[in-house]
XYZ file of C-alpha atoms in Angstrom:
327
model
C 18.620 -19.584 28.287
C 16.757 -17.137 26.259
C 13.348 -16.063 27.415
C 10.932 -16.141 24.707
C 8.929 -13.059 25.953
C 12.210 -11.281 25.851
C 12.868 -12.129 21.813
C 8.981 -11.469 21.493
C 9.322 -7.854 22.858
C 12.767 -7.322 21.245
C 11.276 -7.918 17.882
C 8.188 -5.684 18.378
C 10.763 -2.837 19.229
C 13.202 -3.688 16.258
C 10.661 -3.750 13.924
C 8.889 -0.790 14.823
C 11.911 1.203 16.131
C 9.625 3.469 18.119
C 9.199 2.293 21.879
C 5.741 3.497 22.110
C 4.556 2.010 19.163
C 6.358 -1.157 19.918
C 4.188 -0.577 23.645
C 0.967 -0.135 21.777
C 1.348 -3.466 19.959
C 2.543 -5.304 23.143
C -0.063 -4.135 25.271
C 2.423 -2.718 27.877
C 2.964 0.921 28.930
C 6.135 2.716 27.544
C 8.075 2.512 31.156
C 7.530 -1.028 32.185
C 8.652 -1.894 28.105
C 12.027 0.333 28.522
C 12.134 -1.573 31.616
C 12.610 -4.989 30.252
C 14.386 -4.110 27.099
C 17.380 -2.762 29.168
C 17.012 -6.063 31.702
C 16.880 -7.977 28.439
C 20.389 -6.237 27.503
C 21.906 -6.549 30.892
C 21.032 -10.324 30.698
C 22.899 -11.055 27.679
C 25.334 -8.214 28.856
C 25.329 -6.544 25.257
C 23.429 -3.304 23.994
C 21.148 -4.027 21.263
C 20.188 -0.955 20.696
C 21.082 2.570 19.728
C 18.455 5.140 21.291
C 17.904 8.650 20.223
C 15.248 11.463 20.024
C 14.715 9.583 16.359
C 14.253 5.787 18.434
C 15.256 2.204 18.741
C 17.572 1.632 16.399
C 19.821 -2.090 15.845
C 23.536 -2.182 16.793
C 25.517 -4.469 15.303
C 24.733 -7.114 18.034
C 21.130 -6.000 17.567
C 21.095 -6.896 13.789
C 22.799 -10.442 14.740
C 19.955 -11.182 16.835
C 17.330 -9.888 14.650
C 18.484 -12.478 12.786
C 18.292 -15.496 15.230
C 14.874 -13.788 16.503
C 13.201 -13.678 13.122
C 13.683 -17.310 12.465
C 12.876 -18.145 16.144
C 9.001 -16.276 15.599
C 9.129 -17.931 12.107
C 9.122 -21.949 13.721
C 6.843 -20.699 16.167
C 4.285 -19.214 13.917
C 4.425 -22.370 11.386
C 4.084 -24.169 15.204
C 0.821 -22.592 16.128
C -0.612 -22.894 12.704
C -0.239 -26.993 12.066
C -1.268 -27.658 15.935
C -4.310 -25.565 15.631
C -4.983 -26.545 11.971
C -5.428 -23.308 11.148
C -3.015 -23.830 7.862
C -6.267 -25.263 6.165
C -9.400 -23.424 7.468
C -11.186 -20.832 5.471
C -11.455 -18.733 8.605
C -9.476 -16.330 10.616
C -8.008 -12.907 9.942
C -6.231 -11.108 6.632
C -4.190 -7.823 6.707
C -3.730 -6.650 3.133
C -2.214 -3.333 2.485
C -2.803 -1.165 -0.854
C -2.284 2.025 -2.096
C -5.165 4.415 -1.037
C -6.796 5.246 -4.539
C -6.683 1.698 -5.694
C -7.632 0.004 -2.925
C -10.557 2.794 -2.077
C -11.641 2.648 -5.754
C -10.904 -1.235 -6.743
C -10.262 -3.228 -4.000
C -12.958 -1.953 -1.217
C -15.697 -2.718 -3.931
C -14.295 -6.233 -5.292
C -13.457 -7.577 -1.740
C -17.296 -7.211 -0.997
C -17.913 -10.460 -3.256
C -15.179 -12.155 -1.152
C -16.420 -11.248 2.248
C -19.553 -12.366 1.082
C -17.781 -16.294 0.084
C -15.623 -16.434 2.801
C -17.915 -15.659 5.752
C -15.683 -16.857 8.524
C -12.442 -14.503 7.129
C -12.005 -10.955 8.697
C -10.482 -8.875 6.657
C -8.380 -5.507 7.649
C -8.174 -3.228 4.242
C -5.018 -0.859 5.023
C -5.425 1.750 2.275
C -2.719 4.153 2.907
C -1.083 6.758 0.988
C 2.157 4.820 1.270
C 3.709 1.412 1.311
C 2.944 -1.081 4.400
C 6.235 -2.657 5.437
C 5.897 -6.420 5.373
C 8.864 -7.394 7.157
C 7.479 -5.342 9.998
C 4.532 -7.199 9.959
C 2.392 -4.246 9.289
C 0.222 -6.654 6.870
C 0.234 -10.234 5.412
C -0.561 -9.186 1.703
C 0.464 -5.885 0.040
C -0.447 -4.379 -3.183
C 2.233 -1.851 -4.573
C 3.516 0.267 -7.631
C 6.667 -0.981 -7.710
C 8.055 -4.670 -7.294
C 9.200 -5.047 -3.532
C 12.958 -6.527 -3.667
C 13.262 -7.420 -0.124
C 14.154 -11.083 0.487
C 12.123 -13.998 2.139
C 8.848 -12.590 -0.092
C 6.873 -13.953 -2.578
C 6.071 -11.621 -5.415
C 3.467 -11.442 -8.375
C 3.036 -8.550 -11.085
C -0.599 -8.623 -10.359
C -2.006 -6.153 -13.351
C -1.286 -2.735 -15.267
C -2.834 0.270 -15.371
C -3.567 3.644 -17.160
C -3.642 7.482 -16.168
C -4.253 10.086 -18.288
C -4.459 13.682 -17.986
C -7.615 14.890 -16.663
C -9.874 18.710 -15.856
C -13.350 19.106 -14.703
C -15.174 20.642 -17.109
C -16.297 23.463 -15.331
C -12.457 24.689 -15.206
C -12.232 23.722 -18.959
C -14.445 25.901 -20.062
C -12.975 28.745 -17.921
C -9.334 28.512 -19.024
C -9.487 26.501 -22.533
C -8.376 23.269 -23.108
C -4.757 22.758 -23.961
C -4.127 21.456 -27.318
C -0.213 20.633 -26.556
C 2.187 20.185 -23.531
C 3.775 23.614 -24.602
C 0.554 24.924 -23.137
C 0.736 23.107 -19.728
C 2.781 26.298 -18.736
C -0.049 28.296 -18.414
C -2.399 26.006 -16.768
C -2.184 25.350 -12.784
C -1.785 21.949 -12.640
C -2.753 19.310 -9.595
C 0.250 16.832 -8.248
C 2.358 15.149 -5.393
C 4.418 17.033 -2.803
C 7.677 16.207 -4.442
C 9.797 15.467 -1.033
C 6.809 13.636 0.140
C 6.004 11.227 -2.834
C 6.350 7.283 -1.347
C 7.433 6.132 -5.122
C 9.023 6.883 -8.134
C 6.294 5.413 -9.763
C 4.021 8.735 -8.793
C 6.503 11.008 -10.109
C 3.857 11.076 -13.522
C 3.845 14.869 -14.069
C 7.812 15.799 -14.528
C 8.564 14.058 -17.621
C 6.210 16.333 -19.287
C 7.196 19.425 -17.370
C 10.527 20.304 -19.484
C 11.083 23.586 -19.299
C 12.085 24.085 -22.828
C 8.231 22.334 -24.214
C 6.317 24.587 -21.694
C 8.322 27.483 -21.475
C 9.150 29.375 -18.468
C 8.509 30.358 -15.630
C 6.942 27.147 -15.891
C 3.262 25.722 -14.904
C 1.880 26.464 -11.592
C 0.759 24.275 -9.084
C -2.347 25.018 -7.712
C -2.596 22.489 -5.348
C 0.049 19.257 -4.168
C -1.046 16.610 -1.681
C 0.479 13.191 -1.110
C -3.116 11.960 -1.384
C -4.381 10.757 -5.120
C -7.986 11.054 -3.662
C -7.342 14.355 -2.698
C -6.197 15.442 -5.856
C -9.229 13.380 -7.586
C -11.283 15.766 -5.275
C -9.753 18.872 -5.845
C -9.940 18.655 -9.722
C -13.389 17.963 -9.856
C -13.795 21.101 -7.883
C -12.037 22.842 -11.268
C -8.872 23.646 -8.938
C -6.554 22.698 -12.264
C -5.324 19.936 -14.161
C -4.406 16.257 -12.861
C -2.651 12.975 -13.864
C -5.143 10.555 -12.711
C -5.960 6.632 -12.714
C -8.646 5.695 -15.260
C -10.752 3.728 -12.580
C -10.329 6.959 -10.443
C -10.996 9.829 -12.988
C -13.411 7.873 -16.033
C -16.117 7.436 -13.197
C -17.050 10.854 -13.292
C -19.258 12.139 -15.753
C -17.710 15.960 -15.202
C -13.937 15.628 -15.627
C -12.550 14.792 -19.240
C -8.870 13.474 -20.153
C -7.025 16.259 -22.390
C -3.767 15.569 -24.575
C -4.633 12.008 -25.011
C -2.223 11.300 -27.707
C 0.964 12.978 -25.709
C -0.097 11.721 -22.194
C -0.515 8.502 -21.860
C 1.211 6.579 -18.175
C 0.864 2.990 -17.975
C 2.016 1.803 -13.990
C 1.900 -1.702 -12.985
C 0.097 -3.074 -9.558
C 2.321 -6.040 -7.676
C 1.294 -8.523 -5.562
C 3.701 -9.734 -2.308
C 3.653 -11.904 1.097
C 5.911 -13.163 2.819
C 6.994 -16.585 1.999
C 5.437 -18.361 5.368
C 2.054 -16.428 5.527
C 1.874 -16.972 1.623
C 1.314 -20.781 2.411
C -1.798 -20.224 4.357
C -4.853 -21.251 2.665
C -6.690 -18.079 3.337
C -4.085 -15.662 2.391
C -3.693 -18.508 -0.958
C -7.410 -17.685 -1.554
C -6.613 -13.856 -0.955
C -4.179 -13.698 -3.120
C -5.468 -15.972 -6.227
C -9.128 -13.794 -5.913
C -7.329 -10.504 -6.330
C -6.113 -12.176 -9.945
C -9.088 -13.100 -11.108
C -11.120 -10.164 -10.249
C -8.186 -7.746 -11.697
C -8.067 -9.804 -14.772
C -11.507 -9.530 -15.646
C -11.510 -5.492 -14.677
C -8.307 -5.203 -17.128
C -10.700 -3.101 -19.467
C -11.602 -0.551 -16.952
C -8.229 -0.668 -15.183
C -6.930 0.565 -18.493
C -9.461 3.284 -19.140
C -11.601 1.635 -21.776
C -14.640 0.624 -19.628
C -16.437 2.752 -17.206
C -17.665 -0.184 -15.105
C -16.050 -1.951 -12.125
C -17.261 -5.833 -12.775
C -17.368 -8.568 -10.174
C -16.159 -12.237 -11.234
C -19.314 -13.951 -12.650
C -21.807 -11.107 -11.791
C -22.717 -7.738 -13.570
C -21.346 -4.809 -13.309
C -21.477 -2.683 -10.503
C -20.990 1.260 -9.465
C -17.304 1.674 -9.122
C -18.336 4.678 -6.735
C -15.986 3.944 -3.386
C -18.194 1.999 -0.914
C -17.204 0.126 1.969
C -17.236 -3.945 1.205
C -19.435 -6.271 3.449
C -16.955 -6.822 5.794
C -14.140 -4.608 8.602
C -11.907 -2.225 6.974
């Protein structure tokens, strides 16, 4: 017989494939959780695990639990739901993860409106500089640039939007504004730490880098950081040139977007949960608000409206501010 505790801290560690992480989310220290993991393998007299200076990671008879286990957490999760009736009350707690500039800049603001609704929902706003990892459990909702694959998920294209090439105007007036890419070599420029960028989708600067438009030895980056909000920051200080978000960059009244007819990046925003939490009626209401609201901000998520709007209200700063609720 198969102790549920056991599955319950066997998942923790597969998913998070770091024993003291796994212990952080249990609640246990690190030694008593190696403890049981290796009683839980001498039990079923099989290793489950592979462990290194890198962590936890499946064997083969690991991965055929993982599957058993995942299903096993599924019934019991739809279990607790129906008996508490939790499945239809407006109340309880939302993770949602988003990437940091749009959910510091779009989200944080618009979720204020549904705090203010949905009183009896506690929501945690994960805006990271990376994608949250669903089938880890990391979140129930995530917002991402490119359209999650992964099986057992629910998935929406949720709306698009614009960057455009952008310089303070204090660093404008100091080094000219270029008129063409060819002049993009002699400009230092504002971007992603290439072996550190989470998506594809970021990757807006090097299709307008070719060497033979801008010359050689090529522009210079002034400053790379895997954070958009950092590089928002640092090119309103006039550190160099930036591909930006519209709803980031058109909120400031000192940077202005150069080479508009040559750079011009439209990126879509998708929507995904996994397929149980997707049924619950708060995540439902989650999930169908985010539409609504990003439908009615298409305009200024596409760089032709300066002002963040709120479903059925006026508009309001797009500044970031914390909404009325946990973050």
């Amino acid at each position: 017989m198969l102790d549920w505790q056991d599955i319950q801290i066997f998942l923790e560690v597969a998913r998070s494939q770091r024993l003291t992480d796994a212990a952080r989310r249990l609640g246990l220290d690190h030694s008593t959780l190696s403890r049981r993991t290796r009683r839980f393998e001498q039990k079923l007299n099989t290793q489950l695990f592979e462990r290194s200076t890198h962590g936890y990671h499946l064997t083969e008879a690991g991965q055929q639990l993982l599957a058993h286990a995942e299903e096993m957490a599924r019934h019991a999760f739809e279990a607790g739901e129906s008996l508490t009736d939790k499945n239809h009350q407006l109340s309880g707690q939302i993770r949602l993860g988003v990437t940091e500039g749009f959910g510091t800049w779009v989200v944080a603001p618009l979720l204020s409106l549904f705090c203010e609704r949905h009183p009896g929902i506690t929501l945690d706003l994960l805006a990271l500089p990376r994608v949250v990892n669903l089938s880890r459990h990391e979140a129930d909702l995530a917002i991402t640039v490119e359209r999650p694959v992964s099986p057992g998920m629910v998935t929406s294209r949720l709306c698009d939007y614009r960057l455009r090439l952008y310089g303070s105007r204090d660093y404008l007036a100091r080094h000219g504004t270029p008129t063409g890419l060819a002049e993009l070599g002699r400009h230092r420029l504002i971007g992603y730490v290439d072996d550190l960028i989470f998506s594809e989708q970021l990757s807006y600067l090097e299709p307008l880098l070719d060497p033979a438009v801008v010359g050689q030895p090529g522009p210079h980056f002034s400053i790379r950081s895997t954070s958009v909000t950092t590089q928002h920051a640092a090119t309103l200080s006039g550190a160099g040139l930036a591909v930006l978000p519209c709803f980031m960059a058109e909120t400031s009244d000192t940077l202005d977007s150069v080479l508009d007819d040559e750079v011009e990046i439209v990126r879509q925003f998708w929507i995904t949960a996994r397929q149980e939490q997707r049924r619950l009626a708060r995540v439902r209401l989650l999930w169908d608000f985010l539409r609504e609201a990003l439908e009615v901000n298409r305009a200024f998520l596409m760089g032709e409206s300066r002002k963040l709007v709120l479903p059925d209200s006026e508009p309001i700063p797009s500044r970031p501010s914390p909404p009325g609720c946990r973050e």
